[in-house]
PDB file of C-alpha atoms in Angstrom:
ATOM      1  CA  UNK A  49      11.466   1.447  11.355  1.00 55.00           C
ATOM      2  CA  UNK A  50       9.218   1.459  13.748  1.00 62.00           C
ATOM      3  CA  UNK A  51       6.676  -1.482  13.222  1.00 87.00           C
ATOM      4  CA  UNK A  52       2.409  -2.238  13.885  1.00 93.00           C
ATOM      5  CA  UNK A  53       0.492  -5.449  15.624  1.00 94.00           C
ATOM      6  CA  UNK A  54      -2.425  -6.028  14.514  1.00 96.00           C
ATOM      7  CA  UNK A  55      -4.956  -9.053  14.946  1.00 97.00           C
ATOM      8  CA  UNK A  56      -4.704 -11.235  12.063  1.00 95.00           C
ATOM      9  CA  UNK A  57      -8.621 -11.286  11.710  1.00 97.00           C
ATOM     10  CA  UNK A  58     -11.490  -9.525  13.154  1.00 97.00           C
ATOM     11  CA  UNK A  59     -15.969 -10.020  12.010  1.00 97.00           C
ATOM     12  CA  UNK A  60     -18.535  -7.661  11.942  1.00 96.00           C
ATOM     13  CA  UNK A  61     -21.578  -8.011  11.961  1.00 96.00           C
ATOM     14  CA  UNK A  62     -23.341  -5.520   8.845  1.00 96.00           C
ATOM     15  CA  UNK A  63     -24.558  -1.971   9.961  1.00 95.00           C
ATOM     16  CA  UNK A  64     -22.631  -2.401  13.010  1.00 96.00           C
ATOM     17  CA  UNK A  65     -19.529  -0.081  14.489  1.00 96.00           C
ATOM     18  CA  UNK A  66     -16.296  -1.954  13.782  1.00 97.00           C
ATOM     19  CA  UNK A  67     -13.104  -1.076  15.736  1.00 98.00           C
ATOM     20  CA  UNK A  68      -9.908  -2.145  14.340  1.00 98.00           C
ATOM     21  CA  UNK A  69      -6.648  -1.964  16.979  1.00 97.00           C
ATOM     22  CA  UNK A  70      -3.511  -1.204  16.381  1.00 97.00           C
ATOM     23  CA  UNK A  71      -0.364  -1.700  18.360  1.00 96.00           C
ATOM     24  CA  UNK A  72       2.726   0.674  18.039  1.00 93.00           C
ATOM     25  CA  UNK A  73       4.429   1.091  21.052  1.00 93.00           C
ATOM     26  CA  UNK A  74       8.115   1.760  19.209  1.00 90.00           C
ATOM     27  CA  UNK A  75       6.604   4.912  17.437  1.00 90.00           C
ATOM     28  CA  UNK A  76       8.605   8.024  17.209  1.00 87.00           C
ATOM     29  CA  UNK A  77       7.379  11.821  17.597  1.00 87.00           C
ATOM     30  CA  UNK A  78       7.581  12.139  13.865  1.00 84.00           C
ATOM     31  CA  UNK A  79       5.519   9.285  13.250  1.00 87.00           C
ATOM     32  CA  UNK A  80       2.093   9.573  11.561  1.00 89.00           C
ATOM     33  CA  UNK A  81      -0.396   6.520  11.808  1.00 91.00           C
ATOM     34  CA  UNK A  82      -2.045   5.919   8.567  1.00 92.00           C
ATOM     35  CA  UNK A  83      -4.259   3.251   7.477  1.00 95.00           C
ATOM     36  CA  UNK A  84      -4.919   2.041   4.271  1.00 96.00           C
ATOM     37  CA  UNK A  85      -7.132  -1.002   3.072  1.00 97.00           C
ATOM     38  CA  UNK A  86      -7.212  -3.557   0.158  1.00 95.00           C
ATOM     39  CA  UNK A  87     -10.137  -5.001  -0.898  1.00 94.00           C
ATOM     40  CA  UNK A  88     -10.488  -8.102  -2.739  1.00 90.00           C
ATOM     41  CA  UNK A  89      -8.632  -8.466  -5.848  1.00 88.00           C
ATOM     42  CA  UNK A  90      -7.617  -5.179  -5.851  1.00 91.00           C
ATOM     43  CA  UNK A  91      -5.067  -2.477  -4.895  1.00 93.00           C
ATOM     44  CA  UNK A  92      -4.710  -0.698  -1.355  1.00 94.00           C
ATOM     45  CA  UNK A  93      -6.704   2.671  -0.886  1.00 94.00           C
ATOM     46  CA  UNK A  94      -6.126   5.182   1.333  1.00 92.00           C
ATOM     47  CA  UNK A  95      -8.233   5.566   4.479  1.00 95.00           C
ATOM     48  CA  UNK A  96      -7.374   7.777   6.898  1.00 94.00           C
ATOM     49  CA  UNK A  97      -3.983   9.588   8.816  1.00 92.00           C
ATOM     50  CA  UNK A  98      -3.055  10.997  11.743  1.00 91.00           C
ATOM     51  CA  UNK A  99      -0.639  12.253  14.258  1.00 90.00           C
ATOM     52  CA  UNK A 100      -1.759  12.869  17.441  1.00 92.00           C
ATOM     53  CA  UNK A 101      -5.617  14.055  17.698  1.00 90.00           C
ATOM     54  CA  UNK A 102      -8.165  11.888  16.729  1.00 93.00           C
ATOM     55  CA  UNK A 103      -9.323  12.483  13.026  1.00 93.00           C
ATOM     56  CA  UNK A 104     -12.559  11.863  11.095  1.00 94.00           C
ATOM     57  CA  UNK A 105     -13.798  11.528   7.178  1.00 91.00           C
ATOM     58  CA  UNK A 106     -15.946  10.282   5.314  1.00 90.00           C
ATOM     59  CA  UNK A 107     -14.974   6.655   5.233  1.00 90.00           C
ATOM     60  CA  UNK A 108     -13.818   6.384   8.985  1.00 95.00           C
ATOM     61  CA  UNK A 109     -12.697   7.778  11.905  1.00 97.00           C
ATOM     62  CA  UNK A 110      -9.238   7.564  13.708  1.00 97.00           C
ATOM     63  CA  UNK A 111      -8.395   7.497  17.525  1.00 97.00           C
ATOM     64  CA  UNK A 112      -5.131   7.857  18.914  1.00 97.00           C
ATOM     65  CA  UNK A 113      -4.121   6.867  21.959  1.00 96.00           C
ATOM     66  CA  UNK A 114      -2.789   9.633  24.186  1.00 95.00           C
ATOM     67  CA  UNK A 115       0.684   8.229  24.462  1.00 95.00           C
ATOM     68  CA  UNK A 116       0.269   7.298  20.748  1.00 95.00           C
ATOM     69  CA  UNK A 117       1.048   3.561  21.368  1.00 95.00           C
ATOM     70  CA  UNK A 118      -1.698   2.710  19.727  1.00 96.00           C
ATOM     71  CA  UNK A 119      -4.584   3.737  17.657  1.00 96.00           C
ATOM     72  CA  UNK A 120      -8.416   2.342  16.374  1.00 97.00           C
ATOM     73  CA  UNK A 121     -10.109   2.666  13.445  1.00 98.00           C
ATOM     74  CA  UNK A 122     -13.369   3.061  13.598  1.00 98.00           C
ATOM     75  CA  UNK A 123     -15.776   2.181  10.706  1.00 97.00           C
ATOM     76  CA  UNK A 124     -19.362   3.580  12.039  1.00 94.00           C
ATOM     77  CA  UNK A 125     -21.567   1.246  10.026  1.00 95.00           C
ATOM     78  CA  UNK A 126     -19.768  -1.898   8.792  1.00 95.00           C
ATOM     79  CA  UNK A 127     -21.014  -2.541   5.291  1.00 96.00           C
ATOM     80  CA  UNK A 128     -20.246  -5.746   2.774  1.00 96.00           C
ATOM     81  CA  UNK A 129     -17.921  -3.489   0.777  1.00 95.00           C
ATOM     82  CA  UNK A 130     -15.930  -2.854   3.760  1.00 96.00           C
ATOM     83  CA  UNK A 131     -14.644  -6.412   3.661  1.00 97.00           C
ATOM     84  CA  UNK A 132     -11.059  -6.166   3.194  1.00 97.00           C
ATOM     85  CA  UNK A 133      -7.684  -6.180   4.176  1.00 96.00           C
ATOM     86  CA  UNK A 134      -6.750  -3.071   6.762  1.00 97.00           C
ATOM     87  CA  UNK A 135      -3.126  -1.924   7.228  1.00 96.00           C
ATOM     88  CA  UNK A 136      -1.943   0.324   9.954  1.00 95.00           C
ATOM     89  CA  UNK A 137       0.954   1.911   8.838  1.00 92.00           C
ATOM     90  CA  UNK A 138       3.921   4.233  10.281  1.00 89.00           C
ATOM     91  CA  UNK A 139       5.208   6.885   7.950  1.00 83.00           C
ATOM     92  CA  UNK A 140       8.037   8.964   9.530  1.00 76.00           C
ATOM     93  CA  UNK A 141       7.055  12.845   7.897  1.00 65.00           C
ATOM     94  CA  UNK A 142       9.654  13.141   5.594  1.00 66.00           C
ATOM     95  CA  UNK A 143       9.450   8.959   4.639  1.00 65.00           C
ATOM     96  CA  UNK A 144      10.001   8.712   0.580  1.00 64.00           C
ATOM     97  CA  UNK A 145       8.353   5.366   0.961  1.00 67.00           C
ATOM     98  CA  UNK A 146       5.541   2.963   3.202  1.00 76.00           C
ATOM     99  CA  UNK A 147       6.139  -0.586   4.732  1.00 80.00           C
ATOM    100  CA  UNK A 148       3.295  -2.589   5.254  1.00 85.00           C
ATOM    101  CA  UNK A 149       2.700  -5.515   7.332  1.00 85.00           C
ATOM    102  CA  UNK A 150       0.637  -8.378   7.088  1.00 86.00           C
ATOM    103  CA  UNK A 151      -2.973  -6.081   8.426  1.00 94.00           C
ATOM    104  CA  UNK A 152      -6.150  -7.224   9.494  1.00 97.00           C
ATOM    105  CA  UNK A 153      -8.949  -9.218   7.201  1.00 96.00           C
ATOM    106  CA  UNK A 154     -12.347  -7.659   8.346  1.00 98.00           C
ATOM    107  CA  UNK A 155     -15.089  -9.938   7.734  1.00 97.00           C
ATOM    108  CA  UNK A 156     -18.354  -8.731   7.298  1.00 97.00           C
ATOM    109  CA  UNK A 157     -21.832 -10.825   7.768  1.00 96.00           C
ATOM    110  CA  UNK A 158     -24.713  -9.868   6.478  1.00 93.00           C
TER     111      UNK A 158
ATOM    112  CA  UNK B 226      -8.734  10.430 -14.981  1.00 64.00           C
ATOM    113  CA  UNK B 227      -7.543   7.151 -15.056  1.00 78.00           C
ATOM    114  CA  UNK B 228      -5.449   7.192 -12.047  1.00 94.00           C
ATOM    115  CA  UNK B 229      -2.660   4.751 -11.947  1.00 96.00           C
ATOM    116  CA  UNK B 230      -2.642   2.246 -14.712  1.00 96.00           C
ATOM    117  CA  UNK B 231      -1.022  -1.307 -14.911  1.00 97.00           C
ATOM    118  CA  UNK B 232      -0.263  -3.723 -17.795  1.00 97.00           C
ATOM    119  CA  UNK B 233      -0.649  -6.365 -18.270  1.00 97.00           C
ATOM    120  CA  UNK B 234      -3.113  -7.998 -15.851  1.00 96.00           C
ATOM    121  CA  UNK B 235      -2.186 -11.209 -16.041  1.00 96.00           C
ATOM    122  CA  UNK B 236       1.155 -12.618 -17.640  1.00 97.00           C
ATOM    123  CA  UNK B 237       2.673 -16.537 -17.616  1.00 97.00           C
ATOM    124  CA  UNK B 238       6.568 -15.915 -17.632  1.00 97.00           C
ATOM    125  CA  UNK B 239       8.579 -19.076 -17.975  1.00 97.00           C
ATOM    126  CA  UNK B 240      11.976 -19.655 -15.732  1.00 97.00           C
ATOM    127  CA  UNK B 241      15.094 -17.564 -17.443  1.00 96.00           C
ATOM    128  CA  UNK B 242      12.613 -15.279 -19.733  1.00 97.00           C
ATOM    129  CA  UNK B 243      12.097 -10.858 -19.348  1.00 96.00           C
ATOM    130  CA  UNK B 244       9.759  -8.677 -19.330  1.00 96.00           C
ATOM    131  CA  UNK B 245       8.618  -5.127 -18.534  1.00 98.00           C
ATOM    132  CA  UNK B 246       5.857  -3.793 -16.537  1.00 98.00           C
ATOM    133  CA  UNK B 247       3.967  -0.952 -17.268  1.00 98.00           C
ATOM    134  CA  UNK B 248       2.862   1.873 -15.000  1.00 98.00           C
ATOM    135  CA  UNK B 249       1.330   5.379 -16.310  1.00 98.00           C
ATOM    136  CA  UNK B 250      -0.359   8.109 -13.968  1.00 97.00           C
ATOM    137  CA  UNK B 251      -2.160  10.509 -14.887  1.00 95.00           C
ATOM    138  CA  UNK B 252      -1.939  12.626 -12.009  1.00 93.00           C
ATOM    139  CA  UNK B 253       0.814  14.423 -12.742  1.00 92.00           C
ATOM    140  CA  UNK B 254       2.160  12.978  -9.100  1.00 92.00           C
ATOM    141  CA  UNK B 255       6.294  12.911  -8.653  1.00 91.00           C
ATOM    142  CA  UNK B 256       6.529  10.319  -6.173  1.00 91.00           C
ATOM    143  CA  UNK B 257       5.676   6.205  -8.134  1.00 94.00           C
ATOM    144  CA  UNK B 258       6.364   2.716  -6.219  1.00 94.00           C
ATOM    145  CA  UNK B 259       6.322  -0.539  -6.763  1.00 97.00           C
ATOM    146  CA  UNK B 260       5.412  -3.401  -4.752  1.00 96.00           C
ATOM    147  CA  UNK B 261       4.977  -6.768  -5.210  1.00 97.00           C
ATOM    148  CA  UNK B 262       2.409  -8.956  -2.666  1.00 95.00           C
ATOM    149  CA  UNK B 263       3.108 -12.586  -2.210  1.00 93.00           C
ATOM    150  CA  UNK B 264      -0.013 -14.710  -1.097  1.00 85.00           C
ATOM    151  CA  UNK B 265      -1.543 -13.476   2.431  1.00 81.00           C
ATOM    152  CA  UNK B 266       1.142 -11.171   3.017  1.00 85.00           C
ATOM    153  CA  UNK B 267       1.238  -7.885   3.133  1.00 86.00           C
ATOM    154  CA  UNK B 268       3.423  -5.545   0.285  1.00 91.00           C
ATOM    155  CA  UNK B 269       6.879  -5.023   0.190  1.00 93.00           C
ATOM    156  CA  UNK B 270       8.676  -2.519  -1.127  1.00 92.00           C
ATOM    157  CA  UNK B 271      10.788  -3.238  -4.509  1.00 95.00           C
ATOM    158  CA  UNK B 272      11.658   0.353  -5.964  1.00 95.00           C
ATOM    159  CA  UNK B 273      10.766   4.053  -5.874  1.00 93.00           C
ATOM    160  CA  UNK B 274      11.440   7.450  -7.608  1.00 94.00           C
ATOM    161  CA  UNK B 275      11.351  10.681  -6.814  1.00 91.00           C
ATOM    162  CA  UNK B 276      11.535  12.299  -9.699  1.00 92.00           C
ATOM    163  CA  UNK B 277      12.271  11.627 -13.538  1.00 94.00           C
ATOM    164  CA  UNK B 278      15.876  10.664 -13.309  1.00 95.00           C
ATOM    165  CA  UNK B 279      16.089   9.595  -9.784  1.00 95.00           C
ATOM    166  CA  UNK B 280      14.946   5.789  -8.936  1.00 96.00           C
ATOM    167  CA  UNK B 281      16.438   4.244  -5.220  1.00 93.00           C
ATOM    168  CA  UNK B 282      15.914   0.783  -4.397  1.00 94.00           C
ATOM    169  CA  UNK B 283      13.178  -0.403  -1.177  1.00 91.00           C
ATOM    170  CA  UNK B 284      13.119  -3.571   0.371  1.00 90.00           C
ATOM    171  CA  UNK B 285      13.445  -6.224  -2.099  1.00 94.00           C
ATOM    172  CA  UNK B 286      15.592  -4.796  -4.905  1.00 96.00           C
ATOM    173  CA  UNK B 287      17.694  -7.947  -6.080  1.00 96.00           C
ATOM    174  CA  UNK B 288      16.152  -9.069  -9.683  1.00 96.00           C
ATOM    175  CA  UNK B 289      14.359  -5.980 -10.818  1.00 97.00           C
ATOM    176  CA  UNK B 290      15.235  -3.211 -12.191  1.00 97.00           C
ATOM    177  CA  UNK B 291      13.458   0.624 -13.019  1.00 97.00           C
ATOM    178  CA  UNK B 292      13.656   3.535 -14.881  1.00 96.00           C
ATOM    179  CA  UNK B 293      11.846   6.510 -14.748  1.00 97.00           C
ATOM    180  CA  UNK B 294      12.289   8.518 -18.095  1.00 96.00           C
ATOM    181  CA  UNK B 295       8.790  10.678 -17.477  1.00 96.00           C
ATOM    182  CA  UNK B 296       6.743  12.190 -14.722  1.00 95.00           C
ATOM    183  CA  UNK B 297       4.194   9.655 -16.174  1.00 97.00           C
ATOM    184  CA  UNK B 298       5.782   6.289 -16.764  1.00 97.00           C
ATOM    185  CA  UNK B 299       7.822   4.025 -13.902  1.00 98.00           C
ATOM    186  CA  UNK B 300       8.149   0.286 -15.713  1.00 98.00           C
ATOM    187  CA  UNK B 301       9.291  -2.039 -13.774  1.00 98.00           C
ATOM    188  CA  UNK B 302      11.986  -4.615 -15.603  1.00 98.00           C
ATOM    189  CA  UNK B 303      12.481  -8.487 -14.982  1.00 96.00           C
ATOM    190  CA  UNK B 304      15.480 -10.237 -16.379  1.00 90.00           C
ATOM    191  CA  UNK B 305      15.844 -13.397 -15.759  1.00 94.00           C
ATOM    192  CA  UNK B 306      12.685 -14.696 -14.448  1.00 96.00           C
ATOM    193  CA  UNK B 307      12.564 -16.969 -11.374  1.00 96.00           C
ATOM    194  CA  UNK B 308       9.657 -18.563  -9.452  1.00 96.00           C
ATOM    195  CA  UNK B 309      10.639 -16.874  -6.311  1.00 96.00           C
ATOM    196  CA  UNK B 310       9.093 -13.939  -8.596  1.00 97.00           C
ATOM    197  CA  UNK B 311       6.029 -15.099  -8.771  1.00 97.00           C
ATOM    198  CA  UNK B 312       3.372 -12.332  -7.241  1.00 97.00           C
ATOM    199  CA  UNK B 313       1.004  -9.657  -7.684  1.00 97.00           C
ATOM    200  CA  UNK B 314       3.293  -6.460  -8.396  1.00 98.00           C
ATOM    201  CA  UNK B 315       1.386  -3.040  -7.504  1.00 97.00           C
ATOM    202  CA  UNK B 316       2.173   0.353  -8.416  1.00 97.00           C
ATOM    203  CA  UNK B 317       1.657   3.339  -7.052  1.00 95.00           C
ATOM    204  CA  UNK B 318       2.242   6.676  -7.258  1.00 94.00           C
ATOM    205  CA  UNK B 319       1.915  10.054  -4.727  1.00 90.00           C
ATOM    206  CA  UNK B 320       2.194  13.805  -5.034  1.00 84.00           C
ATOM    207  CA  UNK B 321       4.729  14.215  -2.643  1.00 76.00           C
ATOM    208  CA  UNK B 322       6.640  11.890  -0.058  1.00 67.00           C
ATOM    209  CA  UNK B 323       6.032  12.652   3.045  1.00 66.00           C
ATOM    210  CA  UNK B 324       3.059  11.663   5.526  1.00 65.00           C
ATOM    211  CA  UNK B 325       0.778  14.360   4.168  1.00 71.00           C
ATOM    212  CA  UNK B 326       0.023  12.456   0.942  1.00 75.00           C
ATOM    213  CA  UNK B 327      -1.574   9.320  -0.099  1.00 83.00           C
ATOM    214  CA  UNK B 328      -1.020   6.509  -2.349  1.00 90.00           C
ATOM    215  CA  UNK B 329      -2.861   5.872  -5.210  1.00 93.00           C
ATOM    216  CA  UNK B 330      -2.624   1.953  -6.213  1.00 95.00           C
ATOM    217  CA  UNK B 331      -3.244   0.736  -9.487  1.00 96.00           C
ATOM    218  CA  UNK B 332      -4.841  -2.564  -9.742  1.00 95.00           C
ATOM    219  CA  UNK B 333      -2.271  -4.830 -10.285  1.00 96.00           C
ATOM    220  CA  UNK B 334      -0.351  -6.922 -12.467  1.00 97.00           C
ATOM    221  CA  UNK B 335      -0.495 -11.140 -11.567  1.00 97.00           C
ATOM    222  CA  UNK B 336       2.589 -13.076 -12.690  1.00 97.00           C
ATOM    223  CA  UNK B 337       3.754 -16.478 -12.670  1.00 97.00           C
ATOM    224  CA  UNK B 338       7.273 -17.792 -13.294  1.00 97.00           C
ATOM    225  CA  UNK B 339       6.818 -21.503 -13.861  1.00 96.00           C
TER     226      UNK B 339
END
């Protein structure tokens, strides 16, 4: 499987943009990039997925590198509640199941 | 809608004893994982199904076991509890399996061989 890099640990500072990098320069054509994040004491939750254009909602936005080697999520306006653990995940498109590696612990100060 | 539901939240399991977790969804998804998380690290993969009927192991099989009887229900069985079992076990469940769907995690069961 093709695997992620991402910085142990990142800050923000509250009500500012947050950009969180990922590294996946072993990722296949039939790769999407999803990212998913676990706050404390709880499950993961879904954020955001891609494939090759850059992709927005309501909780983030996605940018993909145009060689796809890596990708940034973007949160626009870093809130307390967005302190958590963020994995950037591979999923091959036909991938039964989703490895995750260790992510990135956003810290947010007020 | 509940989502995906876990008990129990907490359980103290000592060394050589069994026990089942639960997992219900309400979502009428086909796809249901679980995972277990061991401190700081990230989630790895123990068992999934497909289907009712149809259960394959992930990444760290050895000492668990599954069934999946119902669309709804995916508990996960210890036997013979050890403290390398010790973890936060997550399910999770998804419409379908490929990239277009998400996961939806339920909150977690904490257990502690000692």
């Amino acid at each position: 499987d093709a695997k992620t890099t991402q910085p142990n640990s990142m800050e923000s500072n509250e009500e500012e943009p947050v950009h969180l990098p990922c590294n996946h320069s072993t990722i296949s054509g039939t790769d999407y990039i999803h990212w998913y994040r676990q706050l404390p004491s709880q499950g993961p939750e879904y954020v955001i997925h891609g494939l090759t254009s850059n992709v927005n909602n309501r909780m983030a936005s996605l940018a993909i590198a145009e060689d796809r080697k890596s990708s940034t999520l973007i949160l626009h306006r870093a809130t307390l509640r967005d302190a958590a653990v963020y994995y950037c995940i591979l999923r091959d498109r036909d991938n039964n199941d989703m490895r995750f590696g260790a992510g990135t612990r956003l810290t947010v100060k007020p | 809608n509940a989502g995906v539901t876990q008990t129990p939240k907490f359980r103290i399991l000592k060394i050589g004893q069994s026990m089942t977790l639960q997992c219900t969804q309400d979502m009428n998804h086909n796809y249901m994982y679980w995972y277990r998380q061991d401190p700081g690290m990230g989630l790895k993969l123990i068992y999934y199904s497909v289907g009712a009927g149809i259960t394959d192991k992930g990444e760290v099989p050895n000492g668990y076991n599954v069934s999946r009887s119902t669309t709804e229900d995916f508990p996960l069985r210890l036997e013979l509890a050890a403290p390398s079992q010790t973890s936060v076990y997550f399910c999770a469940s998804s419409y379908g399996g490929n990239h277009n769907y998400g996961y939806t995690f339920g909150s977690g069961t904490r257990l502690t061989v000692v």
